[in-house]
Amino acid sequence: MVGPTERLGVLGGTFDPPHIGHLVAGVNALAELSLDRVLLVVANRPWQKVGERSISPAMTRLEMVREAVAGIDGLEASDEEIIRGGDTYTIDTIDRLAASDRSLTLIVGTDAAAGLDTWHRWRELAELVDVAVVDRPGADARVPSAFHATRVEIPLLDVSSSAIRERVRDGRPIAGLVPEPVRSVIERELLYLRAG
Ligand code: ATP
Ligand code: MG
């Protein structure tokens, strides 16, 4: 038996919008864990967020993620969950990506890591992936014990999609917090101008 030939990282999110926190998380997991590539998987319908606020169209979020990773070696946008449609469950994506010649590392910030045992079919998920936990302000690096987890240290970046949406709504600048082409899409599509 030979070992896995590909080491794949999976960084899922709503990416509404993608920002430097996502990119720094992805490139550091890539480097630190010697992954071959990291997929930024855009959620179609993030079921834990639906109802809380209106979410930008999936294709627009995908376009922003494509722009965000352009030119960053090893980071790729994935439309897998959008093509599948419906509510998004990470386990379905992991099931699809699982292969005997591939190892899967789920990359999450500390806030998401703490809630991994609320995810759909989380026990199966814990069997199929290693977890890479990247530092994020405001949450301890605590991971439910069923998961095999490694910590990846990154500079603490106090940036979130929610804060960026709020800044746009308030007319404050977001340059530097998101890649320039992402900012252009936000402007062109008039995203985040209204509350909710
Ligand atoms: P929102 O504020 O809308 O929840 P977000 O900034 O948290 O958006 P998500 O799409 O919810 O972004 O997050 C996707 C993944 O990226 C999660 O695992 C999250 O923990 C991680 N992440 C987001 N921002 C950061 C950051 N600044 N540092 C480290 N990890 C982050
Ligand atoms: Mg979040």
PDB file of C-alpha atoms and ligand atoms in Angstrom:
ATOM      1  CA  MET A   1       0.000   0.000   0.000  1.00  0.00           C
ATOM      2  CA  VAL A   2       1.277   3.437  -0.853  1.00  0.00           C
ATOM      3  CA  GLY A   3       0.319   6.464   1.232  1.00  0.00           C
ATOM      4  CA  PRO A   4      -1.810   9.355   0.038  1.00  0.00           C
ATOM      5  CA  THR A   5      -0.387  11.097  -2.993  1.00  0.00           C
ATOM      6  CA  GLU A   6      -2.310  14.296  -2.625  1.00  0.00           C
ATOM      7  CA  ARG A   7      -2.672  16.426   0.477  1.00  0.00           C
ATOM      8  CA  LEU A   8      -5.740  18.578  -0.003  1.00  0.00           C
ATOM      9  CA  GLY A   9      -6.887  21.410   2.247  1.00  0.00           C
ATOM     10  CA  VAL A  10     -10.548  22.453   2.379  1.00  0.00           C
ATOM     11  CA  LEU A  11     -11.466  25.919   3.614  1.00  0.00           C
ATOM     12  CA  GLY A  12     -15.227  26.273   3.493  1.00  0.00           C
ATOM     13  CA  GLY A  13     -17.117  29.469   4.058  1.00  0.00           C
ATOM     14  CA  THR A  14     -19.868  31.813   3.018  1.00  0.00           C
ATOM     15  CA  PHE A  15     -17.266  34.281   1.750  1.00  0.00           C
ATOM     16  CA  ASP A  16     -19.683  37.200   1.811  1.00  0.00           C
ATOM     17  CA  PRO A  17     -17.198  38.701   1.052  1.00  0.00           C
ATOM     18  CA  PRO A  18     -13.831  36.875   1.071  1.00  0.00           C
ATOM     19  CA  HIS A  19     -11.177  38.874   2.935  1.00  0.00           C
ATOM     20  CA  ILE A  20      -7.536  38.789   3.981  1.00  0.00           C
ATOM     21  CA  GLY A  21      -8.324  36.598   6.999  1.00  0.00           C
ATOM     22  CA  HIS A  22      -9.432  33.780   4.666  1.00  0.00           C
ATOM     23  CA  LEU A  23      -6.363  34.165   2.463  1.00  0.00           C
ATOM     24  CA  VAL A  24      -3.877  34.289   5.327  1.00  0.00           C
ATOM     25  CA  ALA A  25      -5.555  31.209   6.845  1.00  0.00           C
ATOM     26  CA  GLY A  26      -5.335  29.329   3.537  1.00  0.00           C
ATOM     27  CA  VAL A  27      -1.718  30.107   2.657  1.00  0.00           C
ATOM     28  CA  ASN A  28      -0.472  29.393   6.167  1.00  0.00           C
ATOM     29  CA  ALA A  29      -2.240  26.029   6.403  1.00  0.00           C
ATOM     30  CA  LEU A  30      -0.821  25.245   2.957  1.00  0.00           C
ATOM     31  CA  ALA A  31       2.738  26.045   4.015  1.00  0.00           C
ATOM     32  CA  GLU A  32       2.660  24.790   7.588  1.00  0.00           C
ATOM     33  CA  LEU A  33       1.071  21.421   6.786  1.00  0.00           C
ATOM     34  CA  SER A  34       2.786  20.940   3.409  1.00  0.00           C
ATOM     35  CA  LEU A  35      -0.534  20.683   1.603  1.00  0.00           C
ATOM     36  CA  ASP A  36      -0.531  20.449  -2.191  1.00  0.00           C
ATOM     37  CA  ARG A  37      -3.452  22.820  -2.589  1.00  0.00           C
ATOM     38  CA  VAL A  38      -6.243  24.450  -0.630  1.00  0.00           C
ATOM     39  CA  LEU A  39      -9.785  24.720  -1.973  1.00  0.00           C
ATOM     40  CA  LEU A  40     -11.846  27.690  -0.868  1.00  0.00           C
ATOM     41  CA  VAL A  41     -15.259  26.048  -1.090  1.00  0.00           C
ATOM     42  CA  VAL A  42     -18.100  28.526  -1.450  1.00  0.00           C
ATOM     43  CA  ALA A  43     -21.218  27.462   0.473  1.00  0.00           C
ATOM     44  CA  ASN A  44     -24.390  27.438  -1.594  1.00  0.00           C
ATOM     45  CA  ARG A  45     -26.870  27.815   1.253  1.00  0.00           C
ATOM     46  CA  PRO A  46     -25.114  27.998   4.611  1.00  0.00           C
ATOM     47  CA  TRP A  47     -27.948  26.427   6.651  1.00  0.00           C
ATOM     48  CA  GLN A  48     -26.660  27.731   9.975  1.00  0.00           C
ATOM     49  CA  LYS A  49     -26.809  31.316   8.661  1.00  0.00           C
ATOM     50  CA  VAL A  50     -30.010  31.256   6.607  1.00  0.00           C
ATOM     51  CA  GLY A  51     -32.706  33.429   8.138  1.00  0.00           C
ATOM     52  CA  GLU A  52     -30.239  35.549  10.082  1.00  0.00           C
ATOM     53  CA  ARG A  53     -29.589  37.919   7.197  1.00  0.00           C
ATOM     54  CA  SER A  54     -29.771  38.037   3.418  1.00  0.00           C
ATOM     55  CA  ILE A  55     -26.862  36.295   1.756  1.00  0.00           C
ATOM     56  CA  SER A  56     -25.393  37.517  -1.543  1.00  0.00           C
ATOM     57  CA  PRO A  57     -25.993  35.324  -4.613  1.00  0.00           C
ATOM     58  CA  ALA A  58     -23.760  32.260  -4.669  1.00  0.00           C
ATOM     59  CA  MET A  59     -22.354  33.095  -8.105  1.00  0.00           C
ATOM     60  CA  THR A  60     -21.318  36.561  -6.938  1.00  0.00           C
ATOM     61  CA  ARG A  61     -19.586  35.101  -3.878  1.00  0.00           C
ATOM     62  CA  LEU A  62     -17.867  32.575  -6.148  1.00  0.00           C
ATOM     63  CA  GLU A  63     -16.689  35.343  -8.467  1.00  0.00           C
ATOM     64  CA  MET A  64     -15.245  37.227  -5.483  1.00  0.00           C
ATOM     65  CA  VAL A  65     -13.410  34.127  -4.237  1.00  0.00           C
ATOM     66  CA  ARG A  66     -12.015  33.479  -7.731  1.00  0.00           C
ATOM     67  CA  GLU A  67     -10.730  37.050  -7.824  1.00  0.00           C
ATOM     68  CA  ALA A  68      -9.333  36.763  -4.302  1.00  0.00           C
ATOM     69  CA  VAL A  69      -7.233  33.653  -5.023  1.00  0.00           C
ATOM     70  CA  ALA A  70      -6.072  34.701  -8.480  1.00  0.00           C
ATOM     71  CA  GLY A  71      -2.298  34.791  -8.426  1.00  0.00           C
ATOM     72  CA  ILE A  72      -1.940  33.028  -5.072  1.00  0.00           C
ATOM     73  CA  ASP A  73      -0.151  29.741  -5.670  1.00  0.00           C
ATOM     74  CA  GLY A  74      -1.885  26.719  -4.173  1.00  0.00           C
ATOM     75  CA  LEU A  75      -5.209  28.431  -3.402  1.00  0.00           C
ATOM     76  CA  GLU A  76      -8.201  27.589  -5.607  1.00  0.00           C
ATOM     77  CA  ALA A  77     -11.876  28.550  -5.635  1.00  0.00           C
ATOM     78  CA  SER A  78     -14.312  25.627  -5.664  1.00  0.00           C
ATOM     79  CA  ASP A  79     -17.884  25.760  -7.015  1.00  0.00           C
ATOM     80  CA  GLU A  80     -18.580  22.202  -5.852  1.00  0.00           C
ATOM     81  CA  GLU A  81     -21.276  23.138  -3.301  1.00  0.00           C
ATOM     82  CA  ILE A  82     -22.954  25.623  -5.644  1.00  0.00           C
ATOM     83  CA  ILE A  83     -23.211  23.055  -8.427  1.00  0.00           C
ATOM     84  CA  ARG A  84     -24.649  20.516  -5.982  1.00  0.00           C
ATOM     85  CA  GLY A  85     -27.212  23.152  -4.922  1.00  0.00           C
ATOM     86  CA  GLY A  86     -29.557  23.115  -1.945  1.00  0.00           C
ATOM     87  CA  ASP A  87     -28.481  23.380   1.673  1.00  0.00           C
ATOM     88  CA  THR A  88     -24.767  23.084   2.156  1.00  0.00           C
ATOM     89  CA  TYR A  89     -23.303  20.412   4.395  1.00  0.00           C
ATOM     90  CA  THR A  90     -19.536  20.106   4.541  1.00  0.00           C
ATOM     91  CA  ILE A  91     -19.803  16.339   5.003  1.00  0.00           C
ATOM     92  CA  ASP A  92     -21.260  16.009   1.470  1.00  0.00           C
ATOM     93  CA  THR A  93     -18.300  17.872   0.024  1.00  0.00           C
ATOM     94  CA  ILE A  94     -15.845  15.808   2.035  1.00  0.00           C
ATOM     95  CA  ASP A  95     -17.584  12.603   0.906  1.00  0.00           C
ATOM     96  CA  ARG A  96     -17.156  13.706  -2.690  1.00  0.00           C
ATOM     97  CA  LEU A  97     -13.514  14.662  -2.280  1.00  0.00           C
ATOM     98  CA  ALA A  98     -12.510  11.601  -0.282  1.00  0.00           C
ATOM     99  CA  ALA A  99     -10.280   9.217  -2.200  1.00  0.00           C
ATOM    100  CA  SER A 100      -7.810   6.564  -1.129  1.00  0.00           C
ATOM    101  CA  ASP A 101      -4.912   8.478  -2.650  1.00  0.00           C
ATOM    102  CA  ARG A 102      -5.779  11.768  -0.958  1.00  0.00           C
ATOM    103  CA  SER A 103      -5.695  13.127   2.561  1.00  0.00           C
ATOM    104  CA  LEU A 104      -8.194  15.820   3.540  1.00  0.00           C
ATOM    105  CA  THR A 105      -7.522  18.646   5.964  1.00  0.00           C
ATOM    106  CA  LEU A 106     -10.441  20.830   6.969  1.00  0.00           C
ATOM    107  CA  ILE A 107      -9.204  24.342   7.725  1.00  0.00           C
ATOM    108  CA  VAL A 108     -11.249  26.340  10.231  1.00  0.00           C
ATOM    109  CA  GLY A 109     -10.818  29.407  12.384  1.00  0.00           C
ATOM    110  CA  THR A 110     -11.058  28.997  16.151  1.00  0.00           C
ATOM    111  CA  ASP A 111     -14.703  30.188  16.180  1.00  0.00           C
ATOM    112  CA  ALA A 112     -15.778  27.526  13.691  1.00  0.00           C
ATOM    113  CA  ALA A 113     -13.584  24.862  15.340  1.00  0.00           C
ATOM    114  CA  ALA A 114     -15.409  25.207  18.651  1.00  0.00           C
ATOM    115  CA  GLY A 115     -18.733  24.383  16.992  1.00  0.00           C
ATOM    116  CA  LEU A 116     -17.647  21.467  14.816  1.00  0.00           C
ATOM    117  CA  ASP A 117     -19.860  19.102  16.810  1.00  0.00           C
ATOM    118  CA  THR A 118     -22.952  21.047  15.718  1.00  0.00           C
ATOM    119  CA  TRP A 119     -22.244  20.320  12.055  1.00  0.00           C
ATOM    120  CA  HIS A 120     -24.369  17.893  10.075  1.00  0.00           C
ATOM    121  CA  ARG A 121     -23.104  14.287  10.512  1.00  0.00           C
ATOM    122  CA  TRP A 122     -20.111  15.548  12.468  1.00  0.00           C
ATOM    123  CA  ARG A 123     -19.037  12.127  13.717  1.00  0.00           C
ATOM    124  CA  GLU A 124     -18.536  10.920  10.160  1.00  0.00           C
ATOM    125  CA  LEU A 125     -16.753  14.157   9.372  1.00  0.00           C
ATOM    126  CA  ALA A 126     -14.366  13.530  12.256  1.00  0.00           C
ATOM    127  CA  GLU A 127     -13.488  10.150  10.734  1.00  0.00           C
ATOM    128  CA  LEU A 128     -12.704  11.556   7.322  1.00  0.00           C
ATOM    129  CA  VAL A 129     -10.662  14.705   7.940  1.00  0.00           C
ATOM    130  CA  ASP A 130      -7.828  16.132   9.912  1.00  0.00           C
ATOM    131  CA  VAL A 131      -8.636  19.594  11.204  1.00  0.00           C
ATOM    132  CA  ALA A 132      -6.303  22.569  10.970  1.00  0.00           C
ATOM    133  CA  VAL A 133      -7.309  25.300  13.406  1.00  0.00           C
ATOM    134  CA  VAL A 134      -6.066  28.781  12.547  1.00  0.00           C
ATOM    135  CA  ASP A 135      -5.945  31.492  15.171  1.00  0.00           C
ATOM    136  CA  ARG A 136      -8.689  34.081  15.148  1.00  0.00           C
ATOM    137  CA  PRO A 137      -9.345  36.818  17.689  1.00  0.00           C
ATOM    138  CA  GLY A 138     -12.137  36.207  20.146  1.00  0.00           C
ATOM    139  CA  ALA A 139     -12.225  32.431  20.476  1.00  0.00           C
ATOM    140  CA  ASP A 140     -10.027  29.872  22.218  1.00  0.00           C
ATOM    141  CA  ALA A 141      -8.492  27.118  20.159  1.00  0.00           C
ATOM    142  CA  ARG A 142     -10.861  24.498  21.543  1.00  0.00           C
ATOM    143  CA  VAL A 143     -11.892  21.601  19.333  1.00  0.00           C
ATOM    144  CA  PRO A 144     -14.414  18.840  20.144  1.00  0.00           C
ATOM    145  CA  SER A 145     -12.368  15.813  21.141  1.00  0.00           C
ATOM    146  CA  ALA A 146     -13.675  13.541  18.386  1.00  0.00           C
ATOM    147  CA  PHE A 147     -11.651  15.549  15.882  1.00  0.00           C
ATOM    148  CA  HIS A 148      -7.983  15.130  15.189  1.00  0.00           C
ATOM    149  CA  ALA A 149      -6.744  18.724  15.161  1.00  0.00           C
ATOM    150  CA  THR A 150      -3.525  20.655  14.619  1.00  0.00           C
ATOM    151  CA  ARG A 151      -3.093  24.312  15.393  1.00  0.00           C
ATOM    152  CA  VAL A 152      -1.733  26.590  12.679  1.00  0.00           C
ATOM    153  CA  GLU A 153      -0.435  29.847  14.008  1.00  0.00           C
ATOM    154  CA  ILE A 154      -1.282  32.953  11.984  1.00  0.00           C
ATOM    155  CA  PRO A 155      -1.098  36.643  12.858  1.00  0.00           C
ATOM    156  CA  LEU A 156      -4.342  37.513  14.643  1.00  0.00           C
ATOM    157  CA  LEU A 157      -6.475  39.355  12.110  1.00  0.00           C
ATOM    158  CA  ASP A 158      -9.488  41.087  13.537  1.00  0.00           C
ATOM    159  CA  VAL A 159     -11.369  41.084  10.260  1.00  0.00           C
ATOM    160  CA  SER A 160     -14.653  39.396   9.392  1.00  0.00           C
ATOM    161  CA  SER A 161     -17.117  39.453   6.525  1.00  0.00           C
ATOM    162  CA  SER A 162     -19.741  40.890   8.882  1.00  0.00           C
ATOM    163  CA  ALA A 163     -17.498  43.791   9.856  1.00  0.00           C
ATOM    164  CA  ILE A 164     -16.731  44.445   6.191  1.00  0.00           C
ATOM    165  CA  ARG A 165     -20.421  44.464   5.286  1.00  0.00           C
ATOM    166  CA  GLU A 166     -21.025  46.912   8.104  1.00  0.00           C
ATOM    167  CA  ARG A 167     -18.221  49.178   6.922  1.00  0.00           C
ATOM    168  CA  VAL A 168     -19.661  49.264   3.398  1.00  0.00           C
ATOM    169  CA  ARG A 169     -23.087  50.098   4.799  1.00  0.00           C
ATOM    170  CA  ASP A 170     -21.577  52.919   6.847  1.00  0.00           C
ATOM    171  CA  GLY A 171     -19.580  54.264   3.892  1.00  0.00           C
ATOM    172  CA  ARG A 172     -16.216  53.493   5.508  1.00  0.00           C
ATOM    173  CA  PRO A 173     -13.263  52.219   3.424  1.00  0.00           C
ATOM    174  CA  ILE A 174     -12.523  48.516   3.021  1.00  0.00           C
ATOM    175  CA  ALA A 175      -9.379  48.811   0.889  1.00  0.00           C
ATOM    176  CA  GLY A 176      -6.678  46.551   2.307  1.00  0.00           C
ATOM    177  CA  LEU A 177      -9.200  44.320   4.071  1.00  0.00           C
ATOM    178  CA  VAL A 178     -10.233  42.668   0.818  1.00  0.00           C
ATOM    179  CA  PRO A 179      -8.221  42.273  -2.390  1.00  0.00           C
ATOM    180  CA  GLU A 180      -8.817  45.146  -4.812  1.00  0.00           C
ATOM    181  CA  PRO A 181     -10.736  43.043  -7.413  1.00  0.00           C
ATOM    182  CA  VAL A 182     -13.081  41.905  -4.634  1.00  0.00           C
ATOM    183  CA  ARG A 183     -13.702  45.520  -3.720  1.00  0.00           C
ATOM    184  CA  SER A 184     -14.568  46.205  -7.383  1.00  0.00           C
ATOM    185  CA  VAL A 185     -17.179  43.432  -7.419  1.00  0.00           C
ATOM    186  CA  ILE A 186     -18.716  44.791  -4.199  1.00  0.00           C
ATOM    187  CA  GLU A 187     -18.960  48.239  -5.791  1.00  0.00           C
ATOM    188  CA  ARG A 188     -20.232  46.996  -9.138  1.00  0.00           C
ATOM    189  CA  GLU A 189     -22.930  44.798  -7.605  1.00  0.00           C
ATOM    190  CA  LEU A 190     -23.869  47.403  -4.986  1.00  0.00           C
ATOM    191  CA  LEU A 191     -23.444  44.806  -2.251  1.00  0.00           C
ATOM    192  CA  TYR A 192     -23.982  45.451   1.454  1.00  0.00           C
ATOM    193  CA  LEU A 193     -25.504  48.900   1.098  1.00  0.00           C
ATOM    194  CA  ARG A 194     -28.557  47.996   3.134  1.00  0.00           C
ATOM    195  CA  ALA A 195     -28.891  46.482   6.570  1.00  0.00           C
ATOM    196  CA  GLY A 196     -29.824  42.782   6.874  1.00  0.00           C
TER     197      GLY A 196
HETATM  198  P1  ATP B   1     -19.144  36.233   8.880  1.00  0.00           P
HETATM  199  O1  ATP B   1     -18.710  37.406   9.687  1.00  0.00           O
HETATM  200  O2  ATP B   1     -20.196  36.538   7.865  1.00  0.00           O
HETATM  201  O3  ATP B   1     -19.454  35.006   9.709  1.00  0.00           O
HETATM  202  P2  ATP B   1     -16.452  35.325   8.438  1.00  0.00           P
HETATM  203  O4  ATP B   1     -15.472  36.422   8.310  1.00  0.00           O
HETATM  204  O5  ATP B   1     -16.535  34.620   9.755  1.00  0.00           O
HETATM  205  O6  ATP B   1     -17.877  35.840   7.972  1.00  0.00           O
HETATM  206  P3  ATP B   1     -16.857  32.854   7.093  1.00  0.00           P
HETATM  207  O7  ATP B   1     -17.158  32.704   5.649  1.00  0.00           O
HETATM  208  O8  ATP B   1     -17.945  32.692   8.093  1.00  0.00           O
HETATM  209  O9  ATP B   1     -16.153  34.297   7.292  1.00  0.00           O
HETATM  210  O10 ATP B   1     -15.636  31.925   7.548  1.00  0.00           O
HETATM  211  C1  ATP B   1     -15.109  30.871   6.814  1.00  0.00           C
HETATM  212  C2  ATP B   1     -13.943  30.286   7.601  1.00  0.00           C
HETATM  213  O11 ATP B   1     -12.852  31.216   7.661  1.00  0.00           O
HETATM  214  C3  ATP B   1     -14.269  29.921   9.057  1.00  0.00           C
HETATM  215  O12 ATP B   1     -13.608  28.715   9.392  1.00  0.00           O
HETATM  216  C4  ATP B   1     -13.672  31.081   9.832  1.00  0.00           C
HETATM  217  O13 ATP B   1     -13.328  30.732  11.163  1.00  0.00           O
HETATM  218  C5  ATP B   1     -12.443  31.412   9.000  1.00  0.00           C
HETATM  219  N1  ATP B   1     -12.049  32.815   9.158  1.00  0.00           N
HETATM  220  C6  ATP B   1     -12.761  33.898   8.790  1.00  0.00           C
HETATM  221  N2  ATP B   1     -12.111  35.031   9.112  1.00  0.00           N
HETATM  222  C7  ATP B   1     -10.955  34.674   9.717  1.00  0.00           C
HETATM  223  C8  ATP B   1      -9.862  35.413  10.305  1.00  0.00           C
HETATM  224  N3  ATP B   1      -9.863  36.747  10.345  1.00  0.00           N
HETATM  225  N4  ATP B   1      -8.843  34.695  10.835  1.00  0.00           N
HETATM  226  C9  ATP B   1      -8.869  33.350  10.807  1.00  0.00           C
HETATM  227  N5  ATP B   1      -9.863  32.597  10.266  1.00  0.00           N
HETATM  228  C10 ATP B   1     -10.901  33.243   9.741  1.00  0.00           C
HETATM  229 MG    MG B   2     -18.154  33.370  10.312  1.00  0.00          MG
END
